[in-house]
Amino acid sequence: MTNVGVGQSSDMMENLEISENANVANSDLEDEEEEHNDDFTVTLKQPIDLDDLCNEKGCSFEVELDEEGYSEEQNNYFNPDDVYRNLDDSCLQADDTDETSYDYLISKSTDLSDGQGLVFKQVLKQGSGTVVPPSAYVTFHYNAYMEMSDEPFDSTYMRNRSERKRLGTGGLLPGLELGLATMKKGEEARFIVRPEMAYGKLGAPPRVMPNTTILFKVTLCNYVDYSQAEDFDNIPETERGKVSFDQLLVAVNANREVTVAT
């Protein structure tokens, strides 16, 4: 149920907040969709009155969901050869078990969400050095899958460019950010993210169904700790002359790395 209007109830605000989170974190999906001219349309279960839609009270509407249509849409954005190279059968039914693929993978994973069962991690390749510091700039590659589909619906590999984001700025899905914050340089990991920490109740049509659990396969390429540069920026100009050469060099290098990364 989606609500639209100027004056929102608490339920309406919850839906709008979920939609806004999905839109912010889904910028890459939108960038790709802009390259396609086909408009995405939905069918409403009941007609709406435009007068109600425009007044302060607002109105509610519900859409017909076509799962097959979602599946067909997601396959039209990437080159078929690239899709084939990034297939992952771990999203399919687990062999010799009644468990779903995600339940099977979760049994081999660590819960990152303090026992809430929202984000799970399995390390596929160990990294080196220290874990990503808070508010760092991260450079990473990922493939994103839905359960029972071995084809990624989103992929930096198939776009031929890595993703660069700063943690803590709201530019990533909450579950993906939580996972990245546990990684080291060069590490490869698999994350299973429940809808509450991914695209929420509304999904990201036409490519992600509502209430969908997502599997991310992530490689952390690099990160830049910008905190030391910020510490220097926060020093009053009258006090900067007292900063040691080594501290100044660290701040300059951090600024340079961030400039290159962004």
PDB file of C-alpha atoms in Angstrom:
ATOM      1  CA  MET A   1       0.000   0.000   0.000  1.00  0.00           C
ATOM      2  CA  THR A   2       1.506   3.317  -1.114  1.00  0.00           C
ATOM      3  CA  ASN A   3       0.249   6.639   0.278  1.00  0.00           C
ATOM      4  CA  VAL A   4       0.559  10.012  -1.397  1.00  0.00           C
ATOM      5  CA  GLY A   5      -0.413  13.446  -0.110  1.00  0.00           C
ATOM      6  CA  VAL A   6       0.655  16.609   1.686  1.00  0.00           C
ATOM      7  CA  GLY A   7      -0.618  15.627   5.133  1.00  0.00           C
ATOM      8  CA  GLN A   8       0.607  12.105   6.018  1.00  0.00           C
ATOM      9  CA  SER A   9      -0.415   9.764   8.809  1.00  0.00           C
ATOM     10  CA  SER A  10       2.266   7.802  10.712  1.00  0.00           C
ATOM     11  CA  ASP A  11       1.804   4.801   8.386  1.00  0.00           C
ATOM     12  CA  MET A  12       2.142   7.062   5.381  1.00  0.00           C
ATOM     13  CA  MET A  13       5.324   8.607   6.718  1.00  0.00           C
ATOM     14  CA  GLU A  14       6.795   5.142   7.301  1.00  0.00           C
ATOM     15  CA  ASN A  15       6.169   4.181   3.688  1.00  0.00           C
ATOM     16  CA  LEU A  16       7.623   7.445   2.411  1.00  0.00           C
ATOM     17  CA  GLU A  17      10.761   7.040   4.546  1.00  0.00           C
ATOM     18  CA  ILE A  18      11.281   3.536   3.187  1.00  0.00           C
ATOM     19  CA  SER A  19      10.848   4.826  -0.348  1.00  0.00           C
ATOM     20  CA  GLU A  20      13.322   7.667   0.222  1.00  0.00           C
ATOM     21  CA  ASN A  21      15.949   5.278   1.647  1.00  0.00           C
ATOM     22  CA  ALA A  22      15.599   2.986  -1.339  1.00  0.00           C
ATOM     23  CA  ASN A  23      15.842   5.907  -3.777  1.00  0.00           C
ATOM     24  CA  VAL A  24      18.999   7.341  -2.164  1.00  0.00           C
ATOM     25  CA  ALA A  25      20.788   4.002  -1.999  1.00  0.00           C
ATOM     26  CA  ASN A  26      19.598   2.967  -5.447  1.00  0.00           C
ATOM     27  CA  SER A  27      21.288   5.739  -7.453  1.00  0.00           C
ATOM     28  CA  ASP A  28      23.289   3.307  -9.589  1.00  0.00           C
ATOM     29  CA  LEU A  29      20.156   1.457 -10.640  1.00  0.00           C
ATOM     30  CA  GLU A  30      18.587   4.757 -11.648  1.00  0.00           C
ATOM     31  CA  ASP A  31      21.676   5.792 -13.639  1.00  0.00           C
ATOM     32  CA  GLU A  32      21.443   2.634 -15.709  1.00  0.00           C
ATOM     33  CA  GLU A  33      17.690   2.956 -16.204  1.00  0.00           C
ATOM     34  CA  GLU A  34      18.120   6.469 -17.620  1.00  0.00           C
ATOM     35  CA  GLU A  35      19.941   4.866 -20.533  1.00  0.00           C
ATOM     36  CA  HIS A  36      16.736   3.006 -21.465  1.00  0.00           C
ATOM     37  CA  ASN A  37      13.810   4.825 -23.021  1.00  0.00           C
ATOM     38  CA  ASP A  38      11.091   2.336 -22.053  1.00  0.00           C
ATOM     39  CA  ASP A  39       8.788   3.767 -19.398  1.00  0.00           C
ATOM     40  CA  PHE A  40       7.952   1.597 -16.408  1.00  0.00           C
ATOM     41  CA  THR A  41       4.209   1.451 -15.783  1.00  0.00           C
ATOM     42  CA  VAL A  42       2.100  -0.287 -13.164  1.00  0.00           C
ATOM     43  CA  THR A  43      -1.555  -1.252 -12.956  1.00  0.00           C
ATOM     44  CA  LEU A  44      -3.589   0.019 -10.015  1.00  0.00           C
ATOM     45  CA  LYS A  45      -5.931  -2.394  -8.245  1.00  0.00           C
ATOM     46  CA  GLN A  46      -8.505   0.391  -7.858  1.00  0.00           C
ATOM     47  CA  PRO A  47      -8.849   3.749  -9.674  1.00  0.00           C
ATOM     48  CA  ILE A  48      -7.951   6.936  -7.801  1.00  0.00           C
ATOM     49  CA  ASP A  49      -9.536  10.363  -7.798  1.00  0.00           C
ATOM     50  CA  LEU A  50      -7.060  13.026  -8.915  1.00  0.00           C
ATOM     51  CA  ASP A  51      -8.842  15.633  -6.775  1.00  0.00           C
ATOM     52  CA  ASP A  52      -8.149  13.498  -3.697  1.00  0.00           C
ATOM     53  CA  LEU A  53      -4.566  13.015  -4.829  1.00  0.00           C
ATOM     54  CA  CYS A  54      -3.957  16.768  -5.032  1.00  0.00           C
ATOM     55  CA  ASN A  55      -5.652  17.927  -1.855  1.00  0.00           C
ATOM     56  CA  GLU A  56      -4.175  18.008   1.637  1.00  0.00           C
ATOM     57  CA  LYS A  57      -5.888  14.805   2.716  1.00  0.00           C
ATOM     58  CA  GLY A  58      -4.204  12.749   0.003  1.00  0.00           C
ATOM     59  CA  CYS A  59      -5.244   9.271  -1.036  1.00  0.00           C
ATOM     60  CA  SER A  60      -4.079   5.669  -0.975  1.00  0.00           C
ATOM     61  CA  PHE A  61      -3.569   3.232  -3.824  1.00  0.00           C
ATOM     62  CA  GLU A  62      -2.348  -0.315  -4.322  1.00  0.00           C
ATOM     63  CA  VAL A  63      -0.610  -1.701  -7.402  1.00  0.00           C
ATOM     64  CA  GLU A  64      -0.791  -5.065  -9.089  1.00  0.00           C
ATOM     65  CA  LEU A  65       2.580  -6.805  -8.800  1.00  0.00           C
ATOM     66  CA  ASP A  66       3.764  -8.971 -11.675  1.00  0.00           C
ATOM     67  CA  GLU A  67       6.704 -11.080 -10.501  1.00  0.00           C
ATOM     68  CA  GLU A  68       7.368 -12.337 -14.014  1.00  0.00           C
ATOM     69  CA  GLY A  69       7.492  -8.764 -15.243  1.00  0.00           C
ATOM     70  CA  TYR A  70      10.097  -7.909 -12.614  1.00  0.00           C
ATOM     71  CA  SER A  71      12.224 -10.839 -13.725  1.00  0.00           C
ATOM     72  CA  GLU A  72      12.034  -9.855 -17.380  1.00  0.00           C
ATOM     73  CA  GLU A  73      12.853  -6.203 -16.679  1.00  0.00           C
ATOM     74  CA  GLN A  74      15.986  -6.911 -14.691  1.00  0.00           C
ATOM     75  CA  ASN A  75      17.547  -8.915 -17.528  1.00  0.00           C
ATOM     76  CA  ASN A  76      17.411  -6.068 -20.053  1.00  0.00           C
ATOM     77  CA  TYR A  77      20.059  -3.784 -18.559  1.00  0.00           C
ATOM     78  CA  PHE A  78      23.290  -5.703 -19.119  1.00  0.00           C
ATOM     79  CA  ASN A  79      25.064  -7.515 -21.911  1.00  0.00           C
ATOM     80  CA  PRO A  80      24.083 -11.233 -21.862  1.00  0.00           C
ATOM     81  CA  ASP A  81      27.740 -12.284 -22.011  1.00  0.00           C
ATOM     82  CA  ASP A  82      28.508 -10.168 -18.924  1.00  0.00           C
ATOM     83  CA  VAL A  83      25.513 -11.655 -17.118  1.00  0.00           C
ATOM     84  CA  TYR A  84      26.724 -15.168 -17.929  1.00  0.00           C
ATOM     85  CA  ARG A  85      30.194 -14.439 -16.539  1.00  0.00           C
ATOM     86  CA  ASN A  86      28.671 -13.258 -13.251  1.00  0.00           C
ATOM     87  CA  LEU A  87      26.197 -16.092 -12.620  1.00  0.00           C
ATOM     88  CA  ASP A  88      26.168 -17.360  -9.018  1.00  0.00           C
ATOM     89  CA  ASP A  89      24.369 -20.639  -8.335  1.00  0.00           C
ATOM     90  CA  SER A  90      24.652 -20.136  -4.562  1.00  0.00           C
ATOM     91  CA  CYS A  91      21.360 -18.223  -4.832  1.00  0.00           C
ATOM     92  CA  LEU A  92      19.590 -21.349  -6.075  1.00  0.00           C
ATOM     93  CA  GLN A  93      18.116 -24.206  -4.036  1.00  0.00           C
ATOM     94  CA  ALA A  94      20.710 -25.858  -1.792  1.00  0.00           C
ATOM     95  CA  ASP A  95      21.584 -29.449  -2.749  1.00  0.00           C
ATOM     96  CA  ASP A  96      20.490 -32.391  -0.570  1.00  0.00           C
ATOM     97  CA  THR A  97      18.484 -30.206   1.819  1.00  0.00           C
ATOM     98  CA  ASP A  98      14.991 -28.811   2.244  1.00  0.00           C
ATOM     99  CA  GLU A  99      16.435 -25.427   3.192  1.00  0.00           C
ATOM    100  CA  THR A 100      16.187 -22.477   0.859  1.00  0.00           C
ATOM    101  CA  SER A 101      19.466 -21.249  -0.584  1.00  0.00           C
ATOM    102  CA  TYR A 102      19.527 -18.247   1.755  1.00  0.00           C
ATOM    103  CA  ASP A 103      18.742 -20.337   4.853  1.00  0.00           C
ATOM    104  CA  TYR A 104      21.613 -22.637   3.931  1.00  0.00           C
ATOM    105  CA  LEU A 105      24.032 -19.736   3.423  1.00  0.00           C
ATOM    106  CA  ILE A 106      22.883 -18.046   6.633  1.00  0.00           C
ATOM    107  CA  SER A 107      23.725 -21.219   8.558  1.00  0.00           C
ATOM    108  CA  LYS A 108      27.348 -20.708   7.480  1.00  0.00           C
ATOM    109  CA  SER A 109      27.374 -16.967   8.171  1.00  0.00           C
ATOM    110  CA  THR A 110      27.787 -14.516  11.044  1.00  0.00           C
ATOM    111  CA  ASP A 111      24.951 -12.217  12.099  1.00  0.00           C
ATOM    112  CA  LEU A 112      26.193  -8.606  11.969  1.00  0.00           C
ATOM    113  CA  SER A 113      22.955  -7.122  13.312  1.00  0.00           C
ATOM    114  CA  ASP A 114      23.301  -7.932  17.027  1.00  0.00           C
ATOM    115  CA  GLY A 115      21.169 -11.048  16.776  1.00  0.00           C
ATOM    116  CA  GLN A 116      18.308  -9.357  14.923  1.00  0.00           C
ATOM    117  CA  GLY A 117      18.804 -11.559  11.857  1.00  0.00           C
ATOM    118  CA  LEU A 118      18.937  -8.657   9.393  1.00  0.00           C
ATOM    119  CA  VAL A 119      22.466  -8.817   7.935  1.00  0.00           C
ATOM    120  CA  PHE A 120      24.657 -11.921   7.628  1.00  0.00           C
ATOM    121  CA  LYS A 121      28.279 -12.196   6.495  1.00  0.00           C
ATOM    122  CA  GLN A 122      30.420 -15.027   5.158  1.00  0.00           C
ATOM    123  CA  VAL A 123      34.077 -14.326   4.330  1.00  0.00           C
ATOM    124  CA  LEU A 124      35.074 -15.825   0.977  1.00  0.00           C
ATOM    125  CA  LYS A 125      38.640 -14.484   0.852  1.00  0.00           C
ATOM    126  CA  GLN A 126      40.582 -12.973   3.734  1.00  0.00           C
ATOM    127  CA  GLY A 127      41.793  -9.400   3.412  1.00  0.00           C
ATOM    128  CA  SER A 128      44.826  -7.708   4.953  1.00  0.00           C
ATOM    129  CA  GLY A 129      45.520  -4.815   7.276  1.00  0.00           C
ATOM    130  CA  THR A 130      42.954  -3.188   9.538  1.00  0.00           C
ATOM    131  CA  VAL A 131      39.184  -3.056   9.276  1.00  0.00           C
ATOM    132  CA  VAL A 132      37.649  -0.063   7.504  1.00  0.00           C
ATOM    133  CA  PRO A 133      37.590   2.920   9.926  1.00  0.00           C
ATOM    134  CA  PRO A 134      34.367   4.883  10.502  1.00  0.00           C
ATOM    135  CA  SER A 135      33.538   7.554   7.891  1.00  0.00           C
ATOM    136  CA  ALA A 136      36.184   6.229   5.491  1.00  0.00           C
ATOM    137  CA  TYR A 137      35.945   6.509   1.725  1.00  0.00           C
ATOM    138  CA  VAL A 138      35.573   2.964   0.345  1.00  0.00           C
ATOM    139  CA  THR A 139      36.159   1.616  -3.152  1.00  0.00           C
ATOM    140  CA  PHE A 140      34.511  -1.723  -3.843  1.00  0.00           C
ATOM    141  CA  HIS A 141      33.011  -4.062  -6.433  1.00  0.00           C
ATOM    142  CA  TYR A 142      29.803  -6.019  -5.963  1.00  0.00           C
ATOM    143  CA  ASN A 143      27.195  -8.229  -7.576  1.00  0.00           C
ATOM    144  CA  ALA A 144      23.639  -8.155  -6.194  1.00  0.00           C
ATOM    145  CA  TYR A 145      21.265 -11.124  -6.456  1.00  0.00           C
ATOM    146  CA  MET A 146      17.767 -12.136  -5.432  1.00  0.00           C
ATOM    147  CA  GLU A 147      17.002 -15.597  -4.078  1.00  0.00           C
ATOM    148  CA  MET A 148      16.347 -18.317  -6.660  1.00  0.00           C
ATOM    149  CA  SER A 149      17.980 -16.233  -9.389  1.00  0.00           C
ATOM    150  CA  ASP A 150      21.609 -16.821 -10.347  1.00  0.00           C
ATOM    151  CA  GLU A 151      21.699 -13.653 -12.489  1.00  0.00           C
ATOM    152  CA  PRO A 152      22.734 -10.383 -10.809  1.00  0.00           C
ATOM    153  CA  PHE A 153      20.176  -7.579 -11.042  1.00  0.00           C
ATOM    154  CA  ASP A 154      22.909  -5.027 -10.323  1.00  0.00           C
ATOM    155  CA  SER A 155      26.678  -5.216 -10.737  1.00  0.00           C
ATOM    156  CA  THR A 156      29.678  -2.907 -10.743  1.00  0.00           C
ATOM    157  CA  TYR A 157      31.577  -5.579 -12.676  1.00  0.00           C
ATOM    158  CA  MET A 158      29.074  -5.435 -15.517  1.00  0.00           C
ATOM    159  CA  ARG A 159      29.223  -1.626 -15.492  1.00  0.00           C
ATOM    160  CA  ASN A 160      33.035  -1.891 -15.689  1.00  0.00           C
ATOM    161  CA  ARG A 161      33.568   0.581 -12.851  1.00  0.00           C
ATOM    162  CA  SER A 162      33.983   0.208  -9.113  1.00  0.00           C
ATOM    163  CA  GLU A 163      31.767   1.967  -6.593  1.00  0.00           C
ATOM    164  CA  ARG A 164      33.189   4.767  -4.409  1.00  0.00           C
ATOM    165  CA  LYS A 165      31.271   5.968  -1.369  1.00  0.00           C
ATOM    166  CA  ARG A 166      31.903   7.522   2.025  1.00  0.00           C
ATOM    167  CA  LEU A 167      30.542   5.566   4.971  1.00  0.00           C
ATOM    168  CA  GLY A 168      28.109   7.314   7.269  1.00  0.00           C
ATOM    169  CA  THR A 169      26.693   9.733   4.702  1.00  0.00           C
ATOM    170  CA  GLY A 170      23.516   7.831   3.756  1.00  0.00           C
ATOM    171  CA  GLY A 171      24.691   6.991   0.248  1.00  0.00           C
ATOM    172  CA  LEU A 172      24.466   3.209   0.681  1.00  0.00           C
ATOM    173  CA  LEU A 173      21.839   0.678   1.643  1.00  0.00           C
ATOM    174  CA  PRO A 174      22.098   0.283   5.443  1.00  0.00           C
ATOM    175  CA  GLY A 175      22.823  -3.447   5.276  1.00  0.00           C
ATOM    176  CA  LEU A 176      25.526  -3.056   2.637  1.00  0.00           C
ATOM    177  CA  GLU A 177      27.168  -0.256   4.621  1.00  0.00           C
ATOM    178  CA  LEU A 178      27.099  -2.377   7.772  1.00  0.00           C
ATOM    179  CA  GLY A 179      28.852  -5.160   5.886  1.00  0.00           C
ATOM    180  CA  LEU A 180      31.488  -2.903   4.313  1.00  0.00           C
ATOM    181  CA  ALA A 181      32.347  -1.513   7.741  1.00  0.00           C
ATOM    182  CA  THR A 182      33.549  -5.004   8.776  1.00  0.00           C
ATOM    183  CA  MET A 183      35.889  -5.600   5.820  1.00  0.00           C
ATOM    184  CA  LYS A 184      39.624  -5.309   5.182  1.00  0.00           C
ATOM    185  CA  LYS A 185      41.447  -4.373   1.976  1.00  0.00           C
ATOM    186  CA  GLY A 186      41.317  -7.175  -0.576  1.00  0.00           C
ATOM    187  CA  GLU A 187      38.629  -9.075   1.325  1.00  0.00           C
ATOM    188  CA  GLU A 188      35.816 -10.824  -0.515  1.00  0.00           C
ATOM    189  CA  ALA A 189      32.602 -11.522   1.361  1.00  0.00           C
ATOM    190  CA  ARG A 190      29.013 -12.557   0.848  1.00  0.00           C
ATOM    191  CA  PHE A 191      26.267 -10.620   2.633  1.00  0.00           C
ATOM    192  CA  ILE A 192      22.623 -11.586   2.937  1.00  0.00           C
ATOM    193  CA  VAL A 193      20.541  -8.505   3.705  1.00  0.00           C
ATOM    194  CA  ARG A 194      16.906  -8.596   4.788  1.00  0.00           C
ATOM    195  CA  PRO A 195      14.439  -6.067   3.274  1.00  0.00           C
ATOM    196  CA  GLU A 196      14.510  -3.876   6.389  1.00  0.00           C
ATOM    197  CA  MET A 197      18.178  -3.133   5.677  1.00  0.00           C
ATOM    198  CA  ALA A 198      17.903  -3.198   1.879  1.00  0.00           C
ATOM    199  CA  TYR A 199      15.099  -1.902  -0.358  1.00  0.00           C
ATOM    200  CA  GLY A 200      12.344  -2.118   2.265  1.00  0.00           C
ATOM    201  CA  LYS A 201       8.661  -2.855   1.855  1.00  0.00           C
ATOM    202  CA  LEU A 202       8.414  -1.108  -1.504  1.00  0.00           C
ATOM    203  CA  GLY A 203      11.436  -2.619  -3.276  1.00  0.00           C
ATOM    204  CA  ALA A 204      12.968  -0.791  -6.241  1.00  0.00           C
ATOM    205  CA  PRO A 205      10.683  -1.402  -9.235  1.00  0.00           C
ATOM    206  CA  PRO A 206      11.006  -2.593 -11.867  1.00  0.00           C
ATOM    207  CA  ARG A 207      14.086  -4.534 -10.827  1.00  0.00           C
ATOM    208  CA  VAL A 208      13.588  -5.426  -7.150  1.00  0.00           C
ATOM    209  CA  MET A 209      10.335  -6.856  -5.814  1.00  0.00           C
ATOM    210  CA  PRO A 210       8.870  -5.517  -2.544  1.00  0.00           C
ATOM    211  CA  ASN A 211      10.069  -7.186   0.673  1.00  0.00           C
ATOM    212  CA  THR A 212      13.030  -8.838  -1.054  1.00  0.00           C
ATOM    213  CA  THR A 213      16.085 -10.264   0.696  1.00  0.00           C
ATOM    214  CA  ILE A 214      19.259  -9.443  -1.242  1.00  0.00           C
ATOM    215  CA  LEU A 215      22.568 -11.276  -1.555  1.00  0.00           C
ATOM    216  CA  PHE A 216      25.603  -9.049  -2.136  1.00  0.00           C
ATOM    217  CA  LYS A 217      28.941 -10.495  -3.193  1.00  0.00           C
ATOM    218  CA  VAL A 218      31.470  -7.763  -2.369  1.00  0.00           C
ATOM    219  CA  THR A 219      35.192  -7.162  -2.870  1.00  0.00           C
ATOM    220  CA  LEU A 220      36.741  -4.263  -0.940  1.00  0.00           C
ATOM    221  CA  CYS A 221      39.378  -2.800  -3.249  1.00  0.00           C
ATOM    222  CA  ASN A 222      40.598   0.063  -1.077  1.00  0.00           C
ATOM    223  CA  TYR A 223      39.654   2.607   1.562  1.00  0.00           C
ATOM    224  CA  VAL A 224      40.911   6.029   2.638  1.00  0.00           C
ATOM    225  CA  ASP A 225      40.766   7.110   6.280  1.00  0.00           C
ATOM    226  CA  TYR A 226      39.842  10.788   6.042  1.00  0.00           C
ATOM    227  CA  SER A 227      39.555  11.387   9.792  1.00  0.00           C
ATOM    228  CA  GLN A 228      43.122  12.663  10.162  1.00  0.00           C
ATOM    229  CA  ALA A 229      42.624  15.194   7.384  1.00  0.00           C
ATOM    230  CA  GLU A 230      39.410  16.341   9.052  1.00  0.00           C
ATOM    231  CA  ASP A 231      41.202  16.672  12.373  1.00  0.00           C
ATOM    232  CA  PHE A 232      43.674  19.029  10.714  1.00  0.00           C
ATOM    233  CA  ASP A 233      40.864  21.011   9.059  1.00  0.00           C
ATOM    234  CA  ASN A 234      39.265  21.505  12.485  1.00  0.00           C
ATOM    235  CA  ILE A 235      42.414  23.066  13.968  1.00  0.00           C
ATOM    236  CA  PRO A 236      42.139  26.894  14.139  1.00  0.00           C
ATOM    237  CA  GLU A 237      44.418  28.624  11.648  1.00  0.00           C
ATOM    238  CA  THR A 238      46.263  30.317  14.508  1.00  0.00           C
ATOM    239  CA  GLU A 239      47.201  26.884  15.896  1.00  0.00           C
ATOM    240  CA  ARG A 240      48.150  25.133  12.647  1.00  0.00           C
ATOM    241  CA  GLY A 241      51.711  26.389  12.839  1.00  0.00           C
ATOM    242  CA  LYS A 242      52.234  24.110  15.838  1.00  0.00           C
ATOM    243  CA  VAL A 243      51.338  20.964  13.902  1.00  0.00           C
ATOM    244  CA  SER A 244      54.291  18.672  13.224  1.00  0.00           C
ATOM    245  CA  PHE A 245      55.481  17.992   9.691  1.00  0.00           C
ATOM    246  CA  ASP A 246      54.466  14.320   9.990  1.00  0.00           C
ATOM    247  CA  GLN A 247      50.898  15.268  10.998  1.00  0.00           C
ATOM    248  CA  LEU A 248      50.687  17.728   8.126  1.00  0.00           C
ATOM    249  CA  LEU A 249      51.982  15.114   5.674  1.00  0.00           C
ATOM    250  CA  VAL A 250      49.344  12.607   6.816  1.00  0.00           C
ATOM    251  CA  ALA A 251      46.580  15.187   6.306  1.00  0.00           C
ATOM    252  CA  VAL A 252      47.871  16.173   2.854  1.00  0.00           C
ATOM    253  CA  ASN A 253      48.146  12.539   1.730  1.00  0.00           C
ATOM    254  CA  ALA A 254      44.632  11.781   2.975  1.00  0.00           C
ATOM    255  CA  ASN A 255      43.247  14.742   1.052  1.00  0.00           C
ATOM    256  CA  ARG A 256      45.107  13.652  -2.074  1.00  0.00           C
ATOM    257  CA  GLU A 257      43.852  10.050  -1.839  1.00  0.00           C
ATOM    258  CA  VAL A 258      40.266  11.201  -1.373  1.00  0.00           C
ATOM    259  CA  THR A 259      40.568  13.509  -4.383  1.00  0.00           C
ATOM    260  CA  VAL A 260      41.840  10.638  -6.525  1.00  0.00           C
ATOM    261  CA  ALA A 261      39.143   8.270  -5.194  1.00  0.00           C
ATOM    262  CA  THR A 262      36.280  10.640  -5.915  1.00  0.00           C
TER     263      THR A 262
END
